[in-house]
């Protein structure tokens, strides 16, 4: 049919006419970024890492010495800056006022600052607006904490990606060790438990599993298996939309 497009490079995936919005939420260390990036690549969609956008604002606030406990000033900063993002073949890049911040988004200082900044409603409102406009045309895989609940509650495919906290900690510990970071496994576990608490306790944009999100539990599964599970959900959605 004219205008149809191949949904994926995977065999047996349906030809569909839509460009889905795939929303993925879940706790830290569940593998959201890698899974979302891979799903986007396979579907020929754009990968959008909303955590990186919060990190870019946090780094900007620290650089400009804006107190991380001042929601009004932070909201003003968020409204006044120009944020540009791009999925560069799976690398999610962020610029603020023309300056690229991508390489500094995971610095320990930014890690600390973002937890505080993400609590404030005025900041979240600005980013939610930008994120919605990025998804307007569809054909996106967007990952974060409030995508299925706040940013894109009407996304065609909604996923809650989670996994046992000990397994998430083990994965993160292995990643850090591979990067040459010397850290005890228990420390990584404790940090993840704290992060989970922060994500669940935040007043605005907290991590919730909305009733119509598919639960994908990564415990004991390979990344390929998780990706295949999500691609299957996308395929089913495409078929349902096609037959409507
Ligand atoms: O996914 P991440 O670790 O890069 O996220 C960085 C921080 O931003 C983390 O403290 C959770 C927060 N965050 C959020 O509040 N809402 C989102 N949609 C994405 C991330």
Short mmCIF file of C-alpha atoms and ligand atoms in Angstrom, two decimals:
data_model
loop_
_atom_site.label_atom_id
_atom_site.label_comp_id
_atom_site.label_asym_id
_atom_site.label_seq_id
_atom_site.Cartn_x
_atom_site.Cartn_y
_atom_site.Cartn_z
CA UNK A 1 0.00 0.00 0.00
CA UNK A 2 1.29 3.42 -0.86
CA UNK A 3 2.74 5.34 2.05
CA UNK A 4 3.32 2.17 4.05
CA UNK A 5 6.69 1.67 5.56
CA UNK A 6 8.61 -1.24 6.91
CA UNK A 7 8.32 -1.09 10.67
CA UNK A 8 11.58 -2.81 11.34
CA UNK A 9 14.54 -4.52 9.84
CA UNK A 10 13.57 -7.64 11.80
CA UNK A 11 12.06 -10.42 9.73
CA UNK A 12 8.31 -11.03 9.96
CA UNK A 13 7.52 -7.58 11.18
CA UNK A 14 4.41 -6.11 9.71
CA UNK A 15 4.26 -3.29 7.20
CA UNK A 16 2.43 -0.52 8.98
CA UNK A 17 1.27 2.97 8.20
CA UNK A 18 1.89 4.57 11.57
CA UNK A 19 4.85 6.03 13.26
CA UNK A 20 4.37 4.94 16.83
CA UNK A 21 5.27 6.75 19.98
CA UNK A 22 6.98 4.25 22.26
CA UNK A 23 7.17 5.43 25.88
CA UNK A 24 9.47 3.63 28.30
CA UNK A 25 9.67 4.31 32.04
CA UNK A 26 11.48 2.47 34.77
CA UNK A 27 13.94 2.73 37.63
CA UNK A 28 17.65 3.47 37.25
CA UNK A 29 19.79 0.58 36.10
CA UNK A 30 16.98 -1.36 34.40
CA UNK A 31 18.77 -0.93 31.08
CA UNK A 32 16.28 1.60 29.69
CA UNK A 33 18.84 3.57 27.69
CA UNK A 34 20.42 0.63 25.92
CA UNK A 35 17.08 -1.04 25.26
CA UNK A 36 15.38 2.18 24.09
CA UNK A 37 18.32 3.03 21.83
CA UNK A 38 18.31 -0.44 20.26
CA UNK A 39 14.54 -0.51 19.77
CA UNK A 40 14.69 2.94 18.12
CA UNK A 41 17.47 1.82 15.80
CA UNK A 42 15.62 -1.34 14.76
CA UNK A 43 12.44 0.61 14.04
CA UNK A 44 14.23 3.48 12.31
CA UNK A 45 12.83 5.83 14.99
CA UNK A 46 14.39 8.66 16.97
CA UNK A 47 15.75 7.85 20.41
CA UNK A 48 14.97 10.46 23.09
CA UNK A 49 16.69 10.29 26.49
CA UNK A 50 14.77 12.61 28.81
CA UNK A 51 17.16 11.96 31.72
CA UNK A 52 19.88 13.61 29.63
CA UNK A 53 17.68 16.70 29.29
CA UNK A 54 17.29 16.94 33.09
CA UNK A 55 21.04 16.41 33.41
CA UNK A 56 21.77 19.22 30.93
CA UNK A 57 19.62 21.62 32.96
CA UNK A 58 21.28 20.52 36.20
CA UNK A 59 24.75 21.09 34.74
CA UNK A 60 23.67 24.53 33.48
CA UNK A 61 22.29 25.46 36.93
CA UNK A 62 25.54 24.40 38.62
CA UNK A 63 27.66 26.30 36.09
CA UNK A 64 25.54 29.43 36.52
CA UNK A 65 25.49 29.01 40.32
CA UNK A 66 21.72 28.85 40.51
CA UNK A 67 20.69 27.30 43.85
CA UNK A 68 19.24 23.82 43.34
CA UNK A 69 16.62 24.46 45.99
CA UNK A 70 15.09 27.50 44.29
CA UNK A 71 12.25 26.30 42.04
CA UNK A 72 11.40 29.77 40.75
CA UNK A 73 14.92 30.68 39.67
CA UNK A 74 15.43 27.23 38.17
CA UNK A 75 12.14 27.49 36.29
CA UNK A 76 13.18 30.89 34.96
CA UNK A 77 16.50 29.49 33.82
CA UNK A 78 14.78 26.54 32.12
CA UNK A 79 12.42 28.90 30.26
CA UNK A 80 15.18 31.27 29.19
CA UNK A 81 17.66 28.80 27.71
CA UNK A 82 17.63 27.27 24.24
CA UNK A 83 17.93 23.48 24.42
CA UNK A 84 18.75 21.49 21.31
CA UNK A 85 18.83 17.70 21.21
CA UNK A 86 19.75 15.16 18.57
CA UNK A 87 19.83 11.39 18.25
CA UNK A 88 23.14 10.82 16.51
CA UNK A 89 22.88 7.19 15.56
CA UNK A 90 22.05 6.16 19.14
CA UNK A 91 24.18 8.81 20.85
CA UNK A 92 21.78 11.29 22.41
CA UNK A 93 23.40 14.74 22.22
CA UNK A 94 22.33 17.88 24.08
CA UNK A 95 23.23 21.54 23.59
CA UNK A 96 22.28 24.46 25.84
CA UNK A 97 22.51 27.92 24.29
CA UNK A 98 24.68 26.53 21.51
CA UNK A 99 27.15 24.77 23.79
CA UNK A 100 27.31 20.99 23.64
CA UNK A 101 27.07 19.37 27.10
CA UNK A 102 26.82 15.70 26.04
CA UNK A 103 30.19 14.60 27.39
CA UNK A 104 29.62 16.08 30.85
CA UNK A 105 26.12 14.83 31.58
CA UNK A 106 27.29 11.89 33.69
CA UNK A 107 29.91 13.71 35.77
CA UNK A 108 29.51 12.97 39.51
CA UNK A 109 28.58 16.63 40.18
CA UNK A 110 25.79 16.50 37.60
CA UNK A 111 24.64 13.16 39.02
CA UNK A 112 24.15 14.77 42.42
CA UNK A 113 22.62 18.00 41.12
CA UNK A 114 20.04 16.38 38.83
CA UNK A 115 18.31 14.54 41.67
CA UNK A 116 17.61 17.90 43.33
CA UNK A 117 16.71 19.79 40.16
CA UNK A 118 14.28 17.11 38.93
CA UNK A 119 12.11 17.60 42.02
CA UNK A 120 10.91 21.05 40.98
CA UNK A 121 7.64 21.46 39.15
CA UNK A 122 8.52 24.65 37.20
CA UNK A 123 11.54 22.89 35.71
CA UNK A 124 9.57 19.75 34.89
CA UNK A 125 6.83 21.76 33.15
CA UNK A 126 9.34 23.30 30.75
CA UNK A 127 10.94 19.96 29.89
CA UNK A 128 7.59 18.17 29.54
CA UNK A 129 6.53 20.77 26.94
CA UNK A 130 9.75 20.31 24.97
CA UNK A 131 9.46 16.51 25.16
CA UNK A 132 5.87 16.56 23.91
CA UNK A 133 6.84 18.70 20.95
CA UNK A 134 9.73 16.34 20.12
CA UNK A 135 7.25 13.44 19.96
CA UNK A 136 4.62 15.30 17.95
CA UNK A 137 5.34 13.58 14.65
CA UNK A 138 5.62 10.10 16.17
CA UNK A 139 8.38 7.68 15.26
CA UNK A 140 10.08 8.09 18.63
CA UNK A 141 11.23 5.93 21.50
CA UNK A 142 11.29 8.15 24.58
CA UNK A 143 12.60 6.94 27.91
CA UNK A 144 12.47 8.42 31.40
CA UNK A 145 10.39 8.27 34.56
CA UNK A 146 7.16 10.13 33.73
CA UNK A 147 6.80 9.48 30.01
CA UNK A 148 3.90 7.00 30.22
CA UNK A 149 2.17 8.97 33.00
CA UNK A 150 2.71 12.66 32.20
CA UNK A 151 4.60 13.38 28.97
CA UNK A 152 2.86 10.96 26.58
CA UNK A 153 -0.03 9.32 28.44
CA UNK A 154 -1.62 8.55 25.06
CA UNK A 155 1.50 6.92 23.54
CA UNK A 156 0.66 3.92 21.35
CA UNK A 157 3.10 1.64 23.20
CA UNK A 158 3.77 2.07 26.92
CA UNK A 159 6.38 0.04 28.74
CA UNK A 160 7.38 -0.17 32.39
CA UNK A 161 10.87 -1.64 32.30
CA UNK A 162 12.12 -2.93 35.60
CA UNK A 163 14.26 -5.62 37.19
CA UNK A 164 15.38 -6.96 40.52
CA UNK A 165 17.37 -4.26 42.35
CA UNK A 166 20.28 -6.63 43.04
CA UNK A 167 20.54 -7.55 39.39
CA UNK A 168 20.32 -3.89 38.37
CA UNK A 169 23.12 -3.11 40.83
CA UNK A 170 25.22 -5.98 39.52
CA UNK A 171 24.86 -4.74 35.93
CA UNK A 172 25.75 -1.18 36.88
CA UNK A 173 28.74 -2.39 38.92
CA UNK A 174 30.01 -4.38 35.94
CA UNK A 175 29.62 -1.33 33.66
CA UNK A 176 31.56 0.84 36.10
CA UNK A 177 34.30 -1.78 36.48
CA UNK A 178 34.58 -2.01 32.70
CA UNK A 179 35.19 1.75 32.70
CA UNK A 180 37.96 1.27 35.27
CA UNK A 181 35.99 2.68 38.23
CA UNK A 182 36.92 0.89 41.48
CA UNK A 183 33.81 0.62 43.61
CA UNK A 184 32.27 -2.00 45.91
CA UNK A 185 29.17 -3.78 44.74
CA UNK A 186 27.42 -2.90 48.03
CA UNK A 187 28.02 0.79 47.38
CA UNK A 188 26.39 0.56 43.96
CA UNK A 189 23.45 -1.33 45.47
CA UNK A 190 22.97 1.27 48.22
CA UNK A 191 23.13 4.08 45.66
CA UNK A 192 20.47 2.40 43.51
CA UNK A 193 18.19 1.88 46.52
CA UNK A 194 18.51 5.60 47.31
CA UNK A 195 17.81 6.51 43.67
CA UNK A 196 14.71 4.30 43.61
CA UNK A 197 13.48 6.03 46.75
CA UNK A 198 14.03 9.48 45.22
CA UNK A 199 12.21 8.47 42.02
CA UNK A 200 9.24 7.10 43.95
CA UNK A 201 8.98 9.90 46.48
CA UNK A 202 9.22 12.88 44.15
CA UNK A 203 6.07 14.99 44.39
CA UNK A 204 6.03 15.86 40.68
CA UNK A 205 6.75 13.40 37.89
CA UNK A 206 7.42 10.47 40.17
CA UNK A 207 7.98 7.02 38.77
CA UNK A 208 4.67 5.17 38.56
CA UNK A 209 3.49 2.19 36.59
CA UNK A 210 0.35 3.33 34.81
CA UNK A 211 -2.31 0.59 34.53
CA UNK A 212 -2.03 0.26 30.74
CA UNK A 213 1.78 0.03 30.63
CA UNK A 214 3.23 -3.36 29.74
CA UNK A 215 5.45 -4.64 32.50
CA UNK A 216 8.76 -5.85 31.09
CA UNK A 217 10.89 -7.48 33.78
CA UNK A 218 14.54 -7.73 32.74
CA UNK A 219 15.53 -10.07 35.57
CA UNK A 220 17.32 -13.08 34.13
CA UNK A 221 16.83 -11.90 30.54
CA UNK A 222 19.41 -10.88 27.97
CA UNK A 223 19.20 -7.49 26.36
CA UNK A 224 18.28 -9.11 23.04
CA UNK A 225 15.35 -10.88 24.68
CA UNK A 226 14.09 -7.63 26.21
CA UNK A 227 14.42 -5.79 22.88
CA UNK A 228 12.57 -8.62 21.08
CA UNK A 229 9.75 -8.45 23.66
CA UNK A 230 9.29 -4.71 23.07
CA UNK A 231 9.51 -5.04 19.28
CA UNK A 232 6.76 -7.66 19.47
CA UNK A 233 4.53 -5.27 21.39
CA UNK A 234 5.18 -2.60 18.73
CA UNK A 235 4.37 -5.08 16.00
CA UNK A 236 1.10 -6.06 17.69
CA UNK A 237 0.16 -2.40 18.04
CA UNK A 238 0.93 -1.77 14.39
CA UNK A 239 -1.30 -4.69 13.38
CA UNK A 240 -4.12 -3.46 15.64
CA UNK A 241 -3.88 0.08 14.21
CA UNK A 242 -3.67 -1.26 10.66
CA UNK A 243 -6.83 -3.36 11.04
CA UNK A 244 -8.87 -0.60 12.60
O1 LIG B 1 17.73 8.35 33.60
P1 LIG B 1 18.80 9.23 34.24
O2 LIG B 1 19.57 8.56 35.36
O3 LIG B 1 19.74 9.84 33.25
O4 LIG B 1 17.99 10.44 34.90
C1 LIG B 1 18.65 11.50 35.53
C2 LIG B 1 17.76 12.08 36.62
O5 LIG B 1 16.63 12.74 36.07
C3 LIG B 1 17.25 11.09 37.66
O6 LIG B 1 17.44 11.71 38.94
C4 LIG B 1 15.78 10.95 37.37
C5 LIG B 1 15.44 12.25 36.64
N1 LIG B 1 14.46 12.09 35.58
C6 LIG B 1 13.17 12.53 35.81
O7 LIG B 1 12.89 13.01 36.91
N2 LIG B 1 12.24 12.44 34.82
C7 LIG B 1 12.57 11.91 33.63
N3 LIG B 1 11.64 11.83 32.67
C8 LIG B 1 13.87 11.44 33.38
C9 LIG B 1 14.80 11.54 34.40
#
